[in-house]
GROMACS .gro file of C-alpha atoms in nm:
model
  498
    1MET     CA    1  11.505  -7.924 -17.937
    2THR     CA    2  11.629  -8.233 -17.750
    3GLU     CA    3  11.891  -8.192 -17.482
    4VAL     CA    4  12.226  -8.313 -17.627
    5GLN     CA    5  12.456  -8.509 -17.386
    6ARG     CA    6  12.678  -8.735 -17.591
    7THR     CA    7  12.885  -8.722 -17.906
    8TYR     CA    8  12.933  -8.954 -18.203
    9PRO     CA    9  13.270  -8.970 -18.381
   10LEU     CA   10  13.233  -9.012 -18.742
   11GLY     CA   11  13.504  -8.987 -19.002
   12VAL     CA   12  13.788  -8.729 -19.001
   13SER     CA   13  13.843  -8.336 -18.990
   14ARG     CA   14  13.502  -8.242 -18.892
   15PRO     CA   15  13.368  -8.224 -18.506
   16ASP     CA   16  13.175  -8.532 -18.358
   17LEU     CA   17  12.823  -8.535 -18.454
   18ALA     CA   18  12.591  -8.472 -18.143
   19VAL     CA   19  12.353  -8.749 -18.019
   20ALA     CA   20  11.988  -8.714 -17.934
   21ASP     CA   21  11.671  -8.926 -18.011
   22LEU     CA   22  11.525  -8.931 -18.358
   23PRO     CA   23  11.204  -8.741 -18.353
   24THR     CA   24  10.881  -8.943 -18.494
   25PRO     CA   25  10.726  -8.852 -18.808
   26GLU     CA   26  10.408  -8.747 -18.619
   27GLU     CA   27  10.623  -8.504 -18.410
   28VAL     CA   28  10.783  -8.353 -18.745
   29PHE     CA   29  10.475  -8.335 -18.943
   30ASN     CA   30  10.248  -8.233 -18.628
   31VAL     CA   31   9.994  -8.494 -18.711
   32ARG     CA   32   9.833  -8.783 -18.496
   33LYS     CA   33   9.950  -9.060 -18.746
   34ILE     CA   34  10.078  -9.098 -19.061
   35GLY     CA   35   9.812  -9.233 -19.297
   36ALA     CA   36   9.757  -9.189 -19.682
   37ARG     CA   37   9.643  -8.852 -19.647
   38GLU     CA   38   9.913  -8.756 -19.431
   39LEU     CA   39  10.162  -8.922 -19.652
   40VAL     CA   40  10.073  -8.727 -19.962
   41MET     CA   41  10.018  -8.373 -19.786
   42TYR     CA   42  10.324  -8.398 -19.548
   43ALA     CA   43  10.568  -8.655 -19.583
   44ILE     CA   44  10.610  -8.665 -19.989
   45GLY     CA   45  10.815  -8.370 -20.127
   46PRO     CA   46  11.180  -8.395 -20.177
   47SER     CA   47  11.129  -8.651 -20.431
   48LEU     CA   48  10.903  -8.413 -20.625
   49ILE     CA   49  11.175  -8.143 -20.632
   50ALA     CA   50  11.392  -8.428 -20.791
   51LEU     CA   51  11.154  -8.538 -21.038
   52GLY     CA   52  11.104  -8.175 -21.141
   53VAL     CA   53  11.477  -8.183 -21.232
   54SER     CA   54  11.457  -8.533 -21.375
   55ILE     CA   55  11.146  -8.456 -21.607
   56GLY     CA   56  11.356  -8.213 -21.825
   57SER     CA   57  11.696  -8.240 -21.967
   58GLY     CA   58  11.711  -8.625 -22.009
   59GLU     CA   59  11.324  -8.679 -22.033
   60TRP     CA   60  11.226  -8.383 -22.262
   61LEU     CA   61  11.546  -8.331 -22.463
   62LEU     CA   62  11.805  -8.618 -22.460
   63GLY     CA   63  11.566  -8.924 -22.444
   64PRO     CA   64  11.350  -8.800 -22.724
   65GLN     CA   65  11.621  -8.695 -22.927
   66ALA     CA   66  11.775  -9.035 -22.880
   67VAL     CA   67  11.477  -9.222 -22.990
   68GLY     CA   68  11.376  -8.968 -23.264
   69GLN     CA   69  11.703  -9.033 -23.439
   70TYR     CA   70  11.762  -9.428 -23.361
   71GLY     CA   71  11.437  -9.563 -23.240
   72PHE     CA   72  11.376  -9.762 -22.904
   73VAL     CA   73  11.557 -10.039 -22.940
   74GLY     CA   74  11.894 -10.029 -22.759
   75ILE     CA   75  11.796  -9.695 -22.618
   76GLY     CA   76  11.531  -9.824 -22.370
   77TRP     CA   77  11.738 -10.062 -22.160
   78VAL     CA   78  11.983  -9.763 -22.100
   79ILE     CA   79  11.687  -9.569 -21.977
   80THR     CA   80  11.552  -9.826 -21.742
   81ILE     CA   81  11.894  -9.941 -21.597
   82SER     CA   82  11.988  -9.583 -21.523
   83ALA     CA   83  11.662  -9.510 -21.351
   84VAL     CA   84  11.685  -9.824 -21.116
   85LEU     CA   85  12.057  -9.761 -21.030
   86GLN     CA   86  11.967  -9.372 -20.982
   87THR     CA   87  11.694  -9.451 -20.744
   88PHE     CA   88  11.898  -9.668 -20.528
   89TYR     CA   89  12.198  -9.435 -20.535
   90ASN     CA   90  11.940  -9.163 -20.423
   91VAL     CA   91  11.830  -9.356 -20.125
   92GLU     CA   92  12.191  -9.399 -20.024
   93CYS     CA   93  12.257  -9.051 -20.055
   94ALA     CA   94  11.950  -8.962 -19.852
   95ARG     CA   95  12.043  -9.218 -19.597
   96TYR     CA   96  12.316  -9.003 -19.460
   97ILE     CA   97  12.129  -8.692 -19.418
   98VAL     CA   98  11.823  -8.850 -19.248
   99ALA     CA   99  12.062  -9.010 -19.000
  100THR     CA  100  12.259  -8.727 -18.928
  101GLY     CA  101  12.091  -8.404 -19.035
  102GLU     CA  102  12.410  -8.317 -19.235
  103THR     CA  103  12.386  -8.275 -19.617
  104ASP     CA  104  12.614  -8.481 -19.803
  105THR     CA  105  12.812  -8.178 -19.939
  106VAL     CA  106  12.889  -8.144 -19.562
  107GLY     CA  107  12.943  -8.499 -19.505
  108TRP     CA  108  13.207  -8.579 -19.777
  109GLY     CA  109  13.447  -8.348 -19.533
  110ARG     CA  110  13.433  -8.645 -19.317
  111VAL     CA  111  13.596  -8.871 -19.559
  112PRO     CA  112  13.981  -8.873 -19.568
  113PRO     CA  113  14.169  -8.661 -19.626
  114GLY     CA  114  13.898  -8.424 -19.470
  115LYS     CA  115  13.706  -8.127 -19.556
  116LEU     CA  116  13.972  -7.914 -19.699
  117PHE     CA  117  13.987  -8.144 -19.994
  118TRP     CA  118  13.651  -8.318 -20.045
  119VAL     CA  119  13.419  -8.010 -19.976
  120PRO     CA  120  13.573  -7.796 -20.231
  121VAL     CA  121  13.625  -8.071 -20.486
  122SER     CA  122  13.256  -8.175 -20.465
  123VAL     CA  123  13.129  -7.832 -20.490
  124PHE     CA  124  13.366  -7.742 -20.794
  125ILE     CA  125  13.239  -8.058 -20.985
  126VAL     CA  126  12.865  -7.990 -20.934
  127ILE     CA  127  12.922  -7.615 -21.035
  128PHE     CA  128  13.134  -7.711 -21.336
  129ALA     CA  129  12.881  -7.982 -21.453
  130PHE     CA  130  12.586  -7.743 -21.450
  131ILE     CA  131  12.676  -7.402 -21.486
  132ALA     CA  132  12.698  -7.446 -21.863
  133GLY     CA  133  12.332  -7.348 -21.838
  134GLY     CA  134  12.197  -7.566 -22.127
  135TRP     CA  135  11.878  -7.637 -21.900
  136ALA     CA  136  11.828  -7.281 -21.885
  137ALA     CA  137  11.883  -7.197 -22.256
  138SER     CA  138  11.647  -7.470 -22.370
  139ALA     CA  139  11.366  -7.307 -22.172
  140GLY     CA  140  11.455  -6.979 -22.339
  141GLN     CA  141  11.386  -7.161 -22.675
  142GLY     CA  142  11.075  -7.298 -22.564
  143MET     CA  143  10.938  -6.941 -22.426
  144PHE     CA  144  11.024  -6.771 -22.744
  145ALA     CA  145  10.842  -7.030 -22.950
  146LEU     CA  146  10.545  -6.994 -22.709
  147VAL     CA  147  10.539  -6.626 -22.726
  148ASN     CA  148  10.596  -6.571 -23.083
  149GLY     CA  149  10.405  -6.873 -23.227
  150ARG     CA  150  10.719  -7.012 -23.415
  151VAL     CA  151  11.053  -7.166 -23.348
  152ALA     CA  152  11.345  -6.897 -23.314
  153GLU     CA  153  11.567  -6.869 -23.634
  154ALA     CA  154  11.934  -6.864 -23.610
  155GLY     CA  155  11.973  -6.482 -23.583
  156GLU     CA  156  11.716  -6.479 -23.301
  157MET     CA  157  11.914  -6.715 -23.053
  158GLN     CA  158  11.977  -6.385 -22.861
  159GLN     CA  159  11.631  -6.326 -22.789
  160THR     CA  160  11.595  -6.664 -22.668
  161ARG     CA  161  11.882  -6.630 -22.417
  162TRP     CA  162  11.687  -6.323 -22.278
  163TYR     CA  163  11.399  -6.535 -22.217
  164ALA     CA  164  11.624  -6.774 -22.037
  165ILE     CA  165  11.769  -6.521 -21.824
  166GLY     CA  166  11.423  -6.387 -21.741
  167LEU     CA  167  11.316  -6.729 -21.613
  168LEU     CA  168  11.625  -6.746 -21.377
  169VAL     CA  169  11.490  -6.411 -21.240
  170ILE     CA  170  11.161  -6.567 -21.159
  171VAL     CA  171  11.356  -6.863 -20.986
  172PHE     CA  172  11.521  -6.609 -20.773
  173LEU     CA  173  11.190  -6.432 -20.690
  174ILE     CA  174  11.024  -6.765 -20.576
  175THR     CA  175  11.301  -6.828 -20.335
  176VAL     CA  176  11.281  -6.474 -20.189
  177SER     CA  177  10.911  -6.471 -20.151
  178ALA     CA  178  10.923  -6.811 -19.992
  179GLN     CA  179  10.877  -6.861 -19.625
  180ARG     CA  180  11.053  -7.197 -19.643
  181ILE     CA  181  11.261  -7.249 -19.973
  182SER     CA  182  11.213  -7.616 -20.022
  183ARG     CA  183  10.839  -7.596 -19.930
  184ALA     CA  184  10.814  -7.338 -20.207
  185LEU     CA  185  11.002  -7.558 -20.444
  186GLU     CA  186  10.771  -7.880 -20.354
  187LEU     CA  187  10.451  -7.683 -20.400
  188SER     CA  188  10.575  -7.551 -20.731
  189ASN     CA  189  10.659  -7.895 -20.849
  190TRP     CA  190  10.326  -8.055 -20.741
  191VAL     CA  191  10.191  -7.825 -20.991
  192MET     CA  192  10.418  -7.848 -21.270
  193VAL     CA  193  10.490  -8.192 -21.274
  194GLY     CA  194  10.116  -8.289 -21.203
  195ALA     CA  195  10.043  -8.082 -21.516
  196ILE     CA  196  10.324  -8.221 -21.719
  197LEU     CA  197  10.226  -8.590 -21.652
  198GLY     CA  198   9.860  -8.552 -21.678
  199ILE     CA  199   9.862  -8.356 -22.013
  200LEU     CA  200  10.117  -8.584 -22.181
  201ILE     CA  201   9.901  -8.895 -22.072
  202ILE     CA  202   9.601  -8.756 -22.228
  203VAL     CA  203   9.781  -8.643 -22.529
  204ASP     CA  204   9.972  -8.966 -22.589
  205LEU     CA  205   9.644  -9.171 -22.529
  206LEU     CA  206   9.473  -8.957 -22.802
  207VAL     CA  207   9.746  -8.939 -23.074
  208VAL     CA  208  10.000  -9.218 -23.029
  209PRO     CA  209   9.903  -9.546 -23.192
  210ALA     CA  210   9.918  -9.846 -22.992
  211SER     CA  211  10.193  -9.989 -23.184
  212VAL     CA  212  10.422  -9.703 -23.089
  213TRP     CA  213  10.327  -9.723 -22.721
  214TRP     CA  214  10.407 -10.110 -22.749
  215GLU     CA  215  10.763 -10.045 -22.904
  216GLY     CA  216  10.831  -9.780 -22.621
  217ILE     CA  217  10.742 -10.008 -22.358
  218ARG     CA  218  10.908 -10.311 -22.493
  219GLY     CA  219  11.237 -10.080 -22.562
  220LEU     CA  220  11.236 -10.040 -22.168
  221VAL     CA  221  11.268 -10.392 -22.070
  222THR     CA  222  11.451 -10.543 -22.374
  223PRO     CA  223  11.815 -10.577 -22.359
  224ALA     CA  224  11.999 -10.487 -22.688
  225ALA     CA  225  12.310 -10.341 -22.829
  226PRO     CA  226  12.292  -9.965 -22.858
  227PRO     CA  227  12.209  -9.862 -23.221
  228ALA     CA  228  12.482  -9.824 -23.475
  229GLY     CA  229  12.583  -9.471 -23.520
  230ILE     CA  230  12.496  -9.317 -23.180
  231SER     CA  231  12.769  -9.148 -23.038
  232ALA     CA  232  12.954  -9.219 -22.712
  233THR     CA  233  12.871  -8.858 -22.583
  234GLN     CA  234  12.502  -8.894 -22.664
  235LEU     CA  235  12.463  -9.223 -22.522
  236GLY     CA  236  12.632  -9.130 -22.185
  237ALA     CA  237  12.438  -8.803 -22.179
  238LEU     CA  238  12.114  -9.030 -22.194
  239ALA     CA  239  12.251  -9.256 -21.909
  240GLY     CA  240  12.353  -8.959 -21.689
  241PHE     CA  241  12.052  -8.744 -21.725
  242THR     CA  242  11.769  -9.037 -21.751
  243ALA     CA  243  11.658  -9.007 -21.390
  244MET     CA  244  11.846  -8.712 -21.260
  245ALA     CA  245  12.225  -8.656 -21.274
  246SER     CA  246  12.386  -8.997 -21.197
  247GLY     CA  247  12.687  -8.970 -20.964
  248LEU     CA  248  12.595  -8.601 -20.866
  249ASN     CA  249  12.246  -8.688 -20.755
  250TRP     CA  250  12.342  -8.600 -20.400
  251TYR     CA  251  12.329  -8.233 -20.479
  252LEU     CA  252  11.952  -8.233 -20.451
  253MET     CA  253  11.903  -8.483 -20.153
  254SER     CA  254  11.968  -8.158 -19.906
  255HIS     CA  255  11.594  -8.117 -19.916
  256TYR     CA  256  11.536  -8.425 -19.705
  257ARG     CA  257  11.725  -8.220 -19.415
  258ASP     CA  258  11.490  -7.907 -19.502
  259LYS     CA  259  11.175  -8.128 -19.500
  260GLY     CA  260  11.272  -8.248 -19.159
  261TYR     CA  261  11.313  -8.623 -19.231
  262GLY     CA  262  11.467  -8.785 -18.935
  263MET     CA  263  11.766  -8.593 -18.789
  264GLY     CA  264  11.708  -8.302 -19.041
  265HIS     CA  265  11.438  -8.182 -18.807
  266ARG     CA  266  11.717  -8.126 -18.550
  267ALA     CA  267  11.943  -7.957 -18.794
  268GLY     CA  268  11.730  -7.685 -18.948
  269PHE     CA  269  11.653  -7.555 -19.272
  270ILE     CA  270  11.726  -7.261 -19.513
  271ALA     CA  271  11.423  -7.001 -19.490
  272GLY     CA  272  11.319  -6.754 -19.751
  273LEU     CA  273  11.325  -6.384 -19.677
  274ARG     CA  274  10.973  -6.396 -19.571
  275GLY     CA  275  11.016  -6.675 -19.327
  276ASN     CA  276  11.187  -6.680 -18.978
  277GLN     CA  277  11.539  -6.831 -18.998
  278GLN     CA  278  11.615  -7.060 -18.714
  279GLU     CA  279  11.969  -7.179 -18.632
  280LEU     CA  280  12.086  -7.384 -18.898
  281LEU     CA  281  12.346  -7.643 -18.721
  282SER     CA  282  12.686  -7.637 -18.842
  283VAL     CA  283  12.750  -7.989 -18.715
  284GLY     CA  284  12.501  -8.275 -18.738
  285VAL     CA  285  12.312  -8.495 -18.497
  286THR     CA  286  12.266  -8.861 -18.479
  287PHE     CA  287  12.088  -9.129 -18.263
  288PRO     CA  288  12.161  -9.369 -18.017
  289ASP     CA  289  12.162  -9.744 -18.091
  290ASP     CA  290  11.876  -9.854 -17.877
  291GLU     CA  291  11.533 -10.012 -17.927
  292ARG     CA  292  11.315  -9.710 -17.946
  293ASN     CA  293  11.540  -9.519 -18.182
  294THR     CA  294  11.602  -9.838 -18.412
  295GLY     CA  295  11.221  -9.865 -18.437
  296VAL     CA  296  11.159  -9.494 -18.526
  297TRP     CA  297  11.471  -9.514 -18.777
  298ARG     CA  298  11.274  -9.780 -18.951
  299ARG     CA  299  10.966  -9.572 -19.002
  300TRP     CA  300  11.158  -9.292 -19.157
  301TYR     CA  301  11.341  -9.520 -19.388
  302ARG     CA  302  11.030  -9.672 -19.508
  303LEU     CA  303  10.898  -9.319 -19.569
  304LEU     CA  304  11.219  -9.246 -19.777
  305LEU     CA  305  11.149  -9.552 -19.977
  306VAL     CA  306  10.806  -9.463 -20.058
  307ASP     CA  307  10.912  -9.106 -20.169
  308MET     CA  308  11.199  -9.243 -20.385
  309TRP     CA  309  11.037  -9.550 -20.531
  310GLY     CA  310  10.688  -9.461 -20.521
  311VAL     CA  311  10.721  -9.103 -20.677
  312PHE     CA  312  11.061  -9.048 -20.797
  313PHE     CA  313  11.117  -9.401 -20.989
  314VAL     CA  314  10.764  -9.410 -21.117
  315GLY     CA  315  10.756  -9.042 -21.231
  316ALA     CA  316  11.089  -9.065 -21.397
  317ILE     CA  317  10.998  -9.398 -21.615
  318LEU     CA  318  10.658  -9.192 -21.733
  319GLY     CA  319  10.855  -8.890 -21.772
  320MET     CA  320  11.082  -9.062 -22.021
  321LEU     CA  321  10.809  -9.304 -22.166
  322LEU     CA  322  10.569  -9.035 -22.261
  323PRO     CA  323  10.772  -8.777 -22.431
  324THR     CA  324  10.963  -9.046 -22.629
  325VAL     CA  325  10.658  -9.230 -22.762
  326LEU     CA  326  10.506  -8.872 -22.848
  327MET     CA  327  10.847  -8.794 -23.005
  328SER     CA  328  10.848  -9.129 -23.223
  329HIS     CA  329  10.518  -9.039 -23.341
  330ALA     CA  330  10.607  -8.672 -23.430
  331VAL     CA  331  10.904  -8.825 -23.633
  332ALA     CA  332  10.682  -9.053 -23.820
  333LEU     CA  333  10.429  -8.788 -23.912
  334SER     CA  334  10.693  -8.521 -24.029
  335GLY     CA  335  10.934  -8.743 -24.186
  336GLU     CA  336  11.227  -8.572 -24.018
  337ARG     CA  337  11.433  -8.625 -23.733
  338PRO     CA  338  11.510  -8.408 -23.458
  339THR     CA  339  11.871  -8.221 -23.434
  340THR     CA  340  12.041  -8.102 -23.152
  341ALA     CA  341  11.948  -7.729 -23.273
  342ASN     CA  342  11.571  -7.801 -23.273
  343VAL     CA  343  11.502  -8.064 -23.031
  344PRO     CA  344  11.342  -7.833 -22.761
  345THR     CA  345  11.063  -7.744 -23.000
  346PHE     CA  346  11.059  -8.043 -23.256
  347VAL     CA  347  10.752  -8.202 -23.141
  348ALA     CA  348  10.534  -7.891 -23.138
  349SER     CA  349  10.633  -7.817 -23.487
  350ALA     CA  350  10.582  -8.177 -23.623
  351LEU     CA  351  10.235  -8.216 -23.470
  352ALA     CA  352  10.124  -7.869 -23.542
  353PRO     CA  353  10.007  -7.947 -23.935
  354GLU     CA  354   9.828  -8.266 -23.828
  355TYR     CA  355   9.644  -8.139 -23.516
  356GLY     CA  356   9.656  -7.755 -23.550
  357GLN     CA  357   9.800  -7.472 -23.396
  358GLY     CA  358   9.625  -7.554 -23.044
  359MET     CA  359   9.850  -7.859 -23.027
  360PHE     CA  360  10.148  -7.640 -23.117
  361TYR     CA  361  10.083  -7.427 -22.836
  362LEU     CA  362  10.001  -7.695 -22.595
  363MET     CA  363  10.326  -7.865 -22.660
  364LEU     CA  364  10.528  -7.551 -22.615
  365LEU     CA  365  10.376  -7.485 -22.317
  366MET     CA  366  10.459  -7.833 -22.200
  367GLY     CA  367  10.830  -7.792 -22.315
  368VAL     CA  368  10.831  -7.472 -22.107
  369LEU     CA  369  10.707  -7.628 -21.782
  370VAL     CA  370  10.926  -7.915 -21.814
  371LEU     CA  371  11.230  -7.698 -21.866
  372PHE     CA  372  11.141  -7.443 -21.616
  373SER     CA  373  11.083  -7.729 -21.340
  374THR     CA  374  11.459  -7.843 -21.432
  375GLN     CA  375  11.584  -7.471 -21.413
  376LEU     CA  376  11.394  -7.426 -21.087
  377GLY     CA  377  11.556  -7.728 -20.917
  378ILE     CA  378  11.907  -7.705 -21.061
  379PHE     CA  379  11.958  -7.346 -21.020
  380GLU     CA  380  11.836  -7.345 -20.661
  381ALA     CA  381  12.023  -7.652 -20.582
  382LEU     CA  382  12.355  -7.495 -20.720
  383VAL     CA  383  12.319  -7.224 -20.490
  384ARG     CA  384  12.222  -7.435 -20.201
  385VAL     CA  385  12.546  -7.675 -20.228
  386VAL     CA  386  12.765  -7.376 -20.211
  387THR     CA  387  12.576  -7.226 -19.904
  388ASP     CA  388  12.592  -7.570 -19.725
  389GLY     CA  389  12.947  -7.624 -19.839
  390ALA     CA  390  13.141  -7.282 -19.770
  391PRO     CA  391  13.048  -7.225 -19.380
  392ALA     CA  392  13.165  -7.605 -19.333
  393VAL     CA  393  13.512  -7.520 -19.469
  394SER     CA  394  13.551  -7.174 -19.343
  395PRO     CA  395  13.503  -7.083 -18.989
  396ARG     CA  396  13.536  -6.722 -19.060
  397LEU     CA  397  13.261  -6.728 -19.313
  398ARG     CA  398  13.032  -6.935 -19.058
  399ALA     CA  399  13.107  -6.639 -18.828
  400LEU     CA  400  13.012  -6.375 -19.073
  401ILE     CA  401  12.660  -6.531 -19.159
  402GLU     CA  402  12.598  -6.573 -18.785
  403SER     CA  403  12.403  -6.909 -18.851
  404ASP     CA  404  12.178  -6.744 -19.079
  405PRO     CA  405  12.268  -6.887 -19.437
  406ARG     CA  406  12.056  -6.621 -19.628
  407ARG     CA  407  12.320  -6.392 -19.589
  408PHE     CA  408  12.540  -6.589 -19.809
  409TYR     CA  409  12.252  -6.778 -20.023
  410TYR     CA  410  12.107  -6.447 -20.171
  411PRO     CA  411  12.400  -6.278 -20.281
  412PHE     CA  412  12.572  -6.599 -20.418
  413MET     CA  413  12.247  -6.663 -20.614
  414ILE     CA  414  12.266  -6.328 -20.782
  415ALA     CA  415  12.622  -6.375 -20.864
  416LEU     CA  416  12.571  -6.765 -21.018
  417LEU     CA  417  12.285  -6.595 -21.217
  418ILE     CA  418  12.491  -6.339 -21.386
  419ALA     CA  419  12.768  -6.625 -21.452
  420ILE     CA  420  12.492  -6.837 -21.635
  421ALA     CA  421  12.372  -6.556 -21.832
  422ILE     CA  422  12.701  -6.517 -21.982
  423ILE     CA  423  12.782  -6.892 -22.024
  424ILE     CA  424  12.467  -6.986 -22.202
  425HIS     CA  425  12.594  -6.762 -22.492
  426LEU     CA  426  12.862  -7.022 -22.566
  427ALA     CA  427  12.694  -7.328 -22.751
  428LEU     CA  428  12.358  -7.425 -22.856
  429PRO     CA  429  12.116  -7.564 -22.562
  430VAL     CA  430  12.125  -7.927 -22.609
  431ALA     CA  431  12.497  -7.954 -22.666
  432LEU     CA  432  12.545  -7.790 -22.300
  433VAL     CA  433  12.313  -8.036 -22.161
  434GLN     CA  434  12.498  -8.309 -22.311
  435PHE     CA  435  12.807  -8.188 -22.163
  436SER     CA  436  12.661  -8.143 -21.826
  437ALA     CA  437  12.516  -8.485 -21.838
  438ASN     CA  438  12.847  -8.659 -21.917
  439MET     CA  439  13.017  -8.457 -21.641
  440SER     CA  440  12.752  -8.595 -21.411
  441ASN     CA  441  12.865  -8.943 -21.494
  442LEU     CA  442  13.226  -8.829 -21.347
  443GLY     CA  443  13.064  -8.808 -21.001
  444ALA     CA  444  12.973  -9.189 -21.027
  445LEU     CA  445  13.373  -9.255 -21.036
  446ILE     CA  446  13.395  -9.064 -20.686
  447PHE     CA  447  13.097  -9.046 -20.481
  448PRO     CA  448  12.963  -9.402 -20.425
  449PHE     CA  449  13.291  -9.477 -20.239
  450LEU     CA  450  13.253  -9.190 -20.018
  451LEU     CA  451  12.896  -9.273 -19.935
  452MET     CA  452  13.026  -9.653 -19.859
  453TYR     CA  453  13.274  -9.480 -19.617
  454LEU     CA  454  13.020  -9.267 -19.455
  455ASN     CA  455  12.727  -9.503 -19.422
  456SER     CA  456  12.905  -9.773 -19.317
  457ARG     CA  457  12.996  -9.558 -18.997
  458LEU     CA  458  12.662  -9.455 -18.914
  459PRO     CA  459  12.458  -9.627 -18.595
  460ARG     CA  460  12.401  -9.989 -18.675
  461ALA     CA  461  12.039  -9.922 -18.726
  462ALA     CA  462  12.114  -9.674 -19.021
  463ARG     CA  463  12.381  -9.876 -19.202
  464PRO     CA  464  12.326 -10.007 -19.521
  465ARG     CA  465  12.296 -10.381 -19.585
  466PRO     CA  466  12.576 -10.566 -19.781
  467TRP     CA  467  12.373 -10.574 -20.126
  468HIS     CA  468  12.353 -10.197 -20.092
  469TYR     CA  469  12.722 -10.180 -20.132
  470VAL     CA  470  12.690 -10.409 -20.443
  471LEU     CA  471  12.457 -10.155 -20.622
  472LEU     CA  472  12.694  -9.875 -20.532
  473VAL     CA  473  12.973 -10.047 -20.697
  474LEU     CA  474  12.741 -10.128 -21.011
  475ASN     CA  475  12.668  -9.717 -21.012
  476PHE     CA  476  13.031  -9.677 -21.035
  477LEU     CA  477  13.082  -9.930 -21.326
  478PHE     CA  478  12.760  -9.850 -21.536
  479PHE     CA  479  12.798  -9.457 -21.529
  480GLY     CA  480  13.188  -9.457 -21.478
  481PHE     CA  481  13.205  -9.660 -21.817
  482PHE     CA  482  12.994  -9.393 -21.999
  483PHE     CA  483  13.234  -9.095 -21.870
  484VAL     CA  484  13.548  -9.278 -21.935
  485ASN     CA  485  13.392  -9.360 -22.313
  486PHE     CA  486  13.295  -8.979 -22.332
  487VAL     CA  487  13.647  -8.857 -22.246
  488ALA     CA  488  13.811  -9.098 -22.481
  489ASP     CA  489  13.556  -8.976 -22.758
  490PHE     CA  490  13.619  -8.608 -22.675
  491VAL     CA  491  14.008  -8.631 -22.697
  492GLY     CA  492  14.033  -8.887 -22.969
  493ASP     CA  493  13.841  -9.234 -23.050
  494PRO     CA  494  13.593  -9.373 -22.810
  495LEU     CA  495  13.692  -9.703 -22.625
  496ILE     CA  496  13.369  -9.855 -22.790
  497THR     CA  497  13.170  -9.740 -23.093
  498PHE     CA  498  12.825  -9.824 -23.169
   0.00000   0.00000   0.00000
């Protein structure tokens, strides 16, 4: 590790950042140069984990449900605006990590009034939003249908929950068997996301009429009022979970640290039980404002933009378009519309009479892969957020784990698994997902402003341009509106009805 001789003050309540030279991408990835092959093999990765979460609750459940019930017009523009704003927001969340090696969870502790307020609050909001476990319960429904060849009936919901719990155990086993947890998640999502998009493209091209394709594409780019009858909760959930989790997307960005992007290489990573855990710094490192480091920063920032816009954004749009046009075709074939109870398996059931049992099982397999990729990313990220945040607040805990986060990571993962296993018994899976999505919009009322505070105080080369702040304010306005409307709908009447 580069010798550190200076410090850089940033914010309040946490120690100053150390100062060292930015490592080059070639140094981090141990290659001679970063060409197209090296880009795919080494640099792309964190966006795939985020995309695995993205192509799930929003793209496989909420988007198809909304389109199946109300059509494309007035739905598609919400999808497009949400995806664009969330991708810009993701870049700003990752900017802080690449420039300092600190995750956003830890960074919030530098914003007044300080770590004892913002770190617990941010962790609580993320846990509260996602612990409902709708993403896990929906995967259990799909697994039941795949194993039994039919959709679960009302009296069989308990069995679907056992499948959901079993899939959570598989996530635990993946992390246990990994050498580096982020890398294991990347490789898993390369396989799952690649299979999901590839098979959906082939199936959609074979069975979906050109007119439905056109309606789907036109809906994405045509501004229109939301369709009459759609609830504030449903529309807010669609906005919140279209690309990932709107204002809470930062909870998945810590994989840029573990990938070694920029100063993440200096900070360290969380290893699996098979790996060799090196020191994970409790305080970040940033770089001096000089010509050499400015040039290296620009290279890292370009890699970040490729990862986010070239992989995450394109994948999120495809991930929403492909299931929704297939859902629209399924609605036309069956003459029925999806409900909150049956949306995880609706397409498989609707296509089976026309295309046979092979299509039924293929669609069920797609549903399981989609929802398991979401389950993998969310469950691990919830553990990661608390593992990063708790030692930042408690010196005693930091001393107890002795710079080996696994001593906290795995016991907490087991405790969280037990909690989610209990909570998924409380409501239908899609209802739980809608709750989580609207709670994600709450984050948009808070965290864009925290990002403005942090990123405006980074070394000059890493600071955002003025229009980036405008986009953060737009995130606040767009997703914040849907959260306020959701709360008004929950306690009485929504501010705006459609």
